[in-house]
CSV table of N, CA, C and O and ligand atoms in Angstrom, one decimal:
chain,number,residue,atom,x,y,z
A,20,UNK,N,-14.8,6.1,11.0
A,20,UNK,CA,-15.9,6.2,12.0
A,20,UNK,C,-15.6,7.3,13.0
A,20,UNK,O,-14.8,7.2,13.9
A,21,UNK,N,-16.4,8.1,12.9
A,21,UNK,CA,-16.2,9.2,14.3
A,21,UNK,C,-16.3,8.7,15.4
A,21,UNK,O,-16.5,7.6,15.6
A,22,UNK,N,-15.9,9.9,16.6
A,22,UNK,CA,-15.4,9.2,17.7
A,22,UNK,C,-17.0,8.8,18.5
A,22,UNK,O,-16.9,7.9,19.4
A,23,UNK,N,-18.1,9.3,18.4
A,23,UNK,CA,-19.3,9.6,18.9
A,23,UNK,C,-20.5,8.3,18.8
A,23,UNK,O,-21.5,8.1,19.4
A,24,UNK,N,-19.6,7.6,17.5
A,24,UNK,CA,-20.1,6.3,17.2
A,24,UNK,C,-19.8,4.8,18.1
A,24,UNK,O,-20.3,3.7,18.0
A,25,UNK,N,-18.7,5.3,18.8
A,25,UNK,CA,-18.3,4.1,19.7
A,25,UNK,C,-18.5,4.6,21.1
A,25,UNK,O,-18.8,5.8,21.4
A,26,UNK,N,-18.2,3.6,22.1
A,26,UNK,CA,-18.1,4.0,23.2
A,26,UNK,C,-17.0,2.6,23.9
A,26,UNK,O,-16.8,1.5,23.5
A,27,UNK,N,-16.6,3.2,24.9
A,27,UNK,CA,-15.5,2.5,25.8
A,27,UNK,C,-15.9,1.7,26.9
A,27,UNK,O,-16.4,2.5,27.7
A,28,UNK,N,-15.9,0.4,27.4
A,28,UNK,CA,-16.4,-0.6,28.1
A,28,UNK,C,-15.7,-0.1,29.7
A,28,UNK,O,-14.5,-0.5,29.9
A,29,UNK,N,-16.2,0.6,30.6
A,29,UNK,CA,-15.6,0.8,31.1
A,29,UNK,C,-15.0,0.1,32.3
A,29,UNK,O,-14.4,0.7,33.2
A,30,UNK,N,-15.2,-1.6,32.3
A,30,UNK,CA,-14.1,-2.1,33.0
A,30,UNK,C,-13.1,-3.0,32.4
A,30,UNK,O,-12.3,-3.7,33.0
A,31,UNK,N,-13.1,-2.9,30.9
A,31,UNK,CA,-12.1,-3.6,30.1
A,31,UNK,C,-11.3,-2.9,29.5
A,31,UNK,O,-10.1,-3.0,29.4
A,32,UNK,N,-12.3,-1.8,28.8
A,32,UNK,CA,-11.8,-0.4,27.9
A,32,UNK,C,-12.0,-0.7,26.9
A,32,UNK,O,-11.6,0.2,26.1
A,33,UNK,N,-12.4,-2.0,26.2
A,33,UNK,CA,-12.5,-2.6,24.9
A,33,UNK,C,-14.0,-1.5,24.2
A,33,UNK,O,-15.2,-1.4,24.5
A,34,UNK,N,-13.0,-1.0,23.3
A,34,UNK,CA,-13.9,-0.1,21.9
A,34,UNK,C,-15.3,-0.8,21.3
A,34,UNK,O,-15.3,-1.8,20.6
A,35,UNK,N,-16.6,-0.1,21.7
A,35,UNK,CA,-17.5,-1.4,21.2
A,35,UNK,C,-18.4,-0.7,20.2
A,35,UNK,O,-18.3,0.5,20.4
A,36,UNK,N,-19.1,-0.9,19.6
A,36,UNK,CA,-20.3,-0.1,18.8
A,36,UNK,C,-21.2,0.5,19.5
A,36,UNK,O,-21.9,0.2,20.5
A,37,UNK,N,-21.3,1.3,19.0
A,37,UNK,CA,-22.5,2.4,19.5
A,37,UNK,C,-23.9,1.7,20.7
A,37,UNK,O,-24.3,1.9,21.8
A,38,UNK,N,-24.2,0.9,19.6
A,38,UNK,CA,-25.6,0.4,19.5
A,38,UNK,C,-25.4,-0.6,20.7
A,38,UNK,O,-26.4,-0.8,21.4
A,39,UNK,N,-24.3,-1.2,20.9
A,39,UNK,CA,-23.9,-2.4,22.0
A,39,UNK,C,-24.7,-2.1,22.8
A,39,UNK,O,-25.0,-0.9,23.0
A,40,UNK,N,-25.1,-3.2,23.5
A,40,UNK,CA,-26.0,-2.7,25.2
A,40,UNK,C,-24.9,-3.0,26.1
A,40,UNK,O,-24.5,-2.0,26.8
A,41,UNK,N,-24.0,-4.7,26.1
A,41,UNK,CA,-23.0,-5.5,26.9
A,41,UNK,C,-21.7,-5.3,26.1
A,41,UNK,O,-21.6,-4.8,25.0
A,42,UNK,N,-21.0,-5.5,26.6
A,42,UNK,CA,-19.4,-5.6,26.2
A,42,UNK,C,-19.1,-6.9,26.0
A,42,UNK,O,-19.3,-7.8,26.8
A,43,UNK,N,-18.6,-7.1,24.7
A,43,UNK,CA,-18.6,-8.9,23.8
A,43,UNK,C,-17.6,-9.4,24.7
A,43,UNK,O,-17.5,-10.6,24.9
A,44,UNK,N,-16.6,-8.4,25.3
A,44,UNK,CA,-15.5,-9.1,25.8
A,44,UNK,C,-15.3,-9.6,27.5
A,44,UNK,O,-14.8,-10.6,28.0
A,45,UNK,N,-16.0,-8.3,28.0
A,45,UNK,CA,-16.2,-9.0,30.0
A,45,UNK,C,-17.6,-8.8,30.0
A,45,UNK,O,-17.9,-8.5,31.1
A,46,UNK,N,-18.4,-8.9,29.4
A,46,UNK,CA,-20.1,-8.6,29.8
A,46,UNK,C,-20.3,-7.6,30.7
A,46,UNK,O,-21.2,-7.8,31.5
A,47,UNK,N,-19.8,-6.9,30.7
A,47,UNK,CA,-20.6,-5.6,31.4
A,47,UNK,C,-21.1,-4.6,30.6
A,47,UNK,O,-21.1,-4.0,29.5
A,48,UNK,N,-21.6,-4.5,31.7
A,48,UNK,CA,-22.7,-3.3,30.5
A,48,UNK,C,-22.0,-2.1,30.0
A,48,UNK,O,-20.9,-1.7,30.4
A,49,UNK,N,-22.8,-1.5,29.0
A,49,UNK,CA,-22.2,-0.5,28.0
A,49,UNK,C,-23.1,0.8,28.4
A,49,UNK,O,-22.8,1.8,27.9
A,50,UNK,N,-24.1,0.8,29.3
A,50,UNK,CA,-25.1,1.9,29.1
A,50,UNK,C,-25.3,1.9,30.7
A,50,UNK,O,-25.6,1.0,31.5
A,51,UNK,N,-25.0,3.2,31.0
A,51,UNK,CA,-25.2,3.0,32.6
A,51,UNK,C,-26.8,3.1,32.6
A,51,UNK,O,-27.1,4.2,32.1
A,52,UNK,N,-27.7,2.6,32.8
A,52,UNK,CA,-29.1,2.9,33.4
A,52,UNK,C,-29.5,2.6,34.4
A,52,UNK,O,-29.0,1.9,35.2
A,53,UNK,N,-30.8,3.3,34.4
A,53,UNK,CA,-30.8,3.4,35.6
A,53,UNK,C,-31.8,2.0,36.1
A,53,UNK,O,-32.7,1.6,35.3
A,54,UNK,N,-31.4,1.1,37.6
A,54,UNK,CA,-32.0,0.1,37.6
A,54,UNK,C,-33.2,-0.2,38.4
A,54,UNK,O,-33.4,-1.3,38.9
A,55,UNK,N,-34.0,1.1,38.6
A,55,UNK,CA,-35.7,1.2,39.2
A,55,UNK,C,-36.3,0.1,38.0
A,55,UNK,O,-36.4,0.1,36.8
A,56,UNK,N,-36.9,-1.1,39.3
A,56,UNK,CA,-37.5,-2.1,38.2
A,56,UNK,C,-39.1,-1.6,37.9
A,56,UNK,O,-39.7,-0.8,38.6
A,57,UNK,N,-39.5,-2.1,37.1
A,57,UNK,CA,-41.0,-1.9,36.8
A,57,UNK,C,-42.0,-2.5,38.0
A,57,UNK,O,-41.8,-3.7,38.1
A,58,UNK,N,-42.9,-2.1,38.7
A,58,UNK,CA,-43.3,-2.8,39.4
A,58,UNK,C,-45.3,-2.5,39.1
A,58,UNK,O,-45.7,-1.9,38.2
A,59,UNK,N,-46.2,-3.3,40.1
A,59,UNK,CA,-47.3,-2.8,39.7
A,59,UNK,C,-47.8,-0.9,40.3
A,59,UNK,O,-48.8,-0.3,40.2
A,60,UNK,N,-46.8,-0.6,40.7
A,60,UNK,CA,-46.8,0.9,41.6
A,60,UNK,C,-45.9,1.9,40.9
A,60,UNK,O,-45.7,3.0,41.2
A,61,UNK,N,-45.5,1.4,40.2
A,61,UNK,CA,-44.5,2.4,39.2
A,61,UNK,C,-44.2,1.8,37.8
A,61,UNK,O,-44.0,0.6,37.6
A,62,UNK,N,-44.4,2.8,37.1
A,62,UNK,CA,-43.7,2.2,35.3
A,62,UNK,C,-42.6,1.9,35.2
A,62,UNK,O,-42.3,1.2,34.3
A,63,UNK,N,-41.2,2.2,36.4
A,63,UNK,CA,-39.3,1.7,36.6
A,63,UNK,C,-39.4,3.4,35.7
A,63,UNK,O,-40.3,4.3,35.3
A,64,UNK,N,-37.8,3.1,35.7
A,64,UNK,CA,-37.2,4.2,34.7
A,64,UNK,C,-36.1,3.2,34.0
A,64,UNK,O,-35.6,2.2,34.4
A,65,UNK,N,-35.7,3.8,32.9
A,65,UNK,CA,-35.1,3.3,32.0
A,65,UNK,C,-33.9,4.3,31.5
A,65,UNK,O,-33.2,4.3,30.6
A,66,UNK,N,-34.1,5.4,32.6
A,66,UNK,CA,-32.9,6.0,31.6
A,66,UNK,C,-31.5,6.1,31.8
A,66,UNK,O,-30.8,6.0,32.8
A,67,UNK,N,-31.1,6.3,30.7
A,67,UNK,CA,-29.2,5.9,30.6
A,67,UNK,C,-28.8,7.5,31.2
A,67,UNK,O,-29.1,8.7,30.9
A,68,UNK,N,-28.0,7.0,32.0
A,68,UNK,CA,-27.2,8.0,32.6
A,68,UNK,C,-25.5,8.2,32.3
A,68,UNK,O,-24.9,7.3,31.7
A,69,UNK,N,-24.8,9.4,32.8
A,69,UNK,CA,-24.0,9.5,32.2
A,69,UNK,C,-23.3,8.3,32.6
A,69,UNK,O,-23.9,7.4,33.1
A,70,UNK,N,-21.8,8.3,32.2
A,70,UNK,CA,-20.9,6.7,32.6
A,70,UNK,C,-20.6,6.9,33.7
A,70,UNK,O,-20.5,5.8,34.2
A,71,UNK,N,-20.3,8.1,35.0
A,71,UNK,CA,-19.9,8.3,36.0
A,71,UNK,C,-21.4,8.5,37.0
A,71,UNK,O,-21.2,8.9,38.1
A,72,UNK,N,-22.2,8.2,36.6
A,72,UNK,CA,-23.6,8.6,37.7
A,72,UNK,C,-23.2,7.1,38.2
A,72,UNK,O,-23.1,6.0,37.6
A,73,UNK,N,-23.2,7.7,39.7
A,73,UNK,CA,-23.6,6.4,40.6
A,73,UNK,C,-25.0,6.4,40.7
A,73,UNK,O,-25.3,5.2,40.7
A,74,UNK,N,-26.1,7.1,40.8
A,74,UNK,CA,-27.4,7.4,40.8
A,74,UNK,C,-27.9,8.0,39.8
A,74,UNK,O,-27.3,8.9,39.1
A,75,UNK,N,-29.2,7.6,39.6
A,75,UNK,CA,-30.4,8.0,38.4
A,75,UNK,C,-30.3,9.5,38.4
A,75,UNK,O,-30.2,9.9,39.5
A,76,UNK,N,-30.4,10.5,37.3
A,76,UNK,CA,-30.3,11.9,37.4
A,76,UNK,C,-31.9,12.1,37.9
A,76,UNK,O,-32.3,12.8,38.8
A,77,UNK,N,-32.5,11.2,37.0
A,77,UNK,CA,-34.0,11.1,37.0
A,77,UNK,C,-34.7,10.9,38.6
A,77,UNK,O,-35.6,11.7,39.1
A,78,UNK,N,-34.2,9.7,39.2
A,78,UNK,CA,-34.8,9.4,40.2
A,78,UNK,C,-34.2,9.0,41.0
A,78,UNK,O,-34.9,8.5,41.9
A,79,UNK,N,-32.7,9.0,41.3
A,79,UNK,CA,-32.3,9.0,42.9
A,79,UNK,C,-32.0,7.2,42.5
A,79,UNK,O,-31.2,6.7,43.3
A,80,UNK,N,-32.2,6.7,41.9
A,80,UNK,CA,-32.2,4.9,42.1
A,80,UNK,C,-30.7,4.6,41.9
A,80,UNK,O,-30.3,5.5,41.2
A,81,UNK,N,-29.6,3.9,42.2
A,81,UNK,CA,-28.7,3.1,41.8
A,81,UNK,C,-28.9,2.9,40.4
A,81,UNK,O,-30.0,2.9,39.9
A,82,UNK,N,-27.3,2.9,39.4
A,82,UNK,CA,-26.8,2.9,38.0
A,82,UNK,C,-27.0,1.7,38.3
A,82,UNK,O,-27.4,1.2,39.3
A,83,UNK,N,-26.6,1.1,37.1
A,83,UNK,CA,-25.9,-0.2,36.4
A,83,UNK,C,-24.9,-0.5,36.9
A,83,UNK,O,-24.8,-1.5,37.5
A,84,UNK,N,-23.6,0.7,36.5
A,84,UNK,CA,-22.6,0.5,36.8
A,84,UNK,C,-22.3,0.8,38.1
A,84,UNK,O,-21.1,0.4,38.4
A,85,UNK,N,-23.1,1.4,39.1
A,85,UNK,CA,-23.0,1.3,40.4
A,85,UNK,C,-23.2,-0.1,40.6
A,85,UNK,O,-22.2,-0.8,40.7
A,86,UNK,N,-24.3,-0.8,40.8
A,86,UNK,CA,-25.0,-2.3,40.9
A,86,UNK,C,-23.5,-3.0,40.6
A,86,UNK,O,-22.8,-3.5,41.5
A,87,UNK,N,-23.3,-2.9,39.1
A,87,UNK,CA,-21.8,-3.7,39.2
A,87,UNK,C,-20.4,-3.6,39.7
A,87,UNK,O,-19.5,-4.4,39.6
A,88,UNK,N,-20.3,-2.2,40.3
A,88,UNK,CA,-19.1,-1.8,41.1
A,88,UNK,C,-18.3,-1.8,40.2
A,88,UNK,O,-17.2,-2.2,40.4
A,89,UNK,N,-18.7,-1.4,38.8
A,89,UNK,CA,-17.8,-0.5,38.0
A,89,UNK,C,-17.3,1.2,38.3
A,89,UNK,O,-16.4,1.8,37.8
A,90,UNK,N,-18.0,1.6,39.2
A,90,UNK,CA,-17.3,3.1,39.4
A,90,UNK,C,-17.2,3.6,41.0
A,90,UNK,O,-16.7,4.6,41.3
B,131,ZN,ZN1,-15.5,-4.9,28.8
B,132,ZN,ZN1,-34.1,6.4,37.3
């Protein structure tokens, strides 16, 4: 399996599948995104950011992994 097909949990480090959203092993998330909720005034954003963005590239909002004080 290439290396491009997994990705690294980054507060356990456990190797997970691509496709993973959570980590099977500490539940944290696998995809940093971005966490602008959907509201009736905006569509949210959804997009995955790198693993080190503390903020949306997109829109300035708090990650995931910022939210969980993974970085
Ligand atoms: Zn983990
Ligand atoms: Zn965003």
């Amino acid at each position: 399996m290439a290396d491009d097909e997994l990705q690294t949990c980054v507060r356990c480090s456990y190797v997970a599948d691509k496709e993973d959203k959570y980590c099977i092993r500490c539940g944290a998330p696998l995809k940093n995104r971005c966490t602008k909720k959907k509201t009736p005034l905006h569509k949210g954003c959804s997009k995955v950011n790198k693993p080190d963005a503390k903020f949306c590239a997109d829109c300035g909002t708090e990650t995931l992994f910022n939210e969980w004080g993974l970085l």
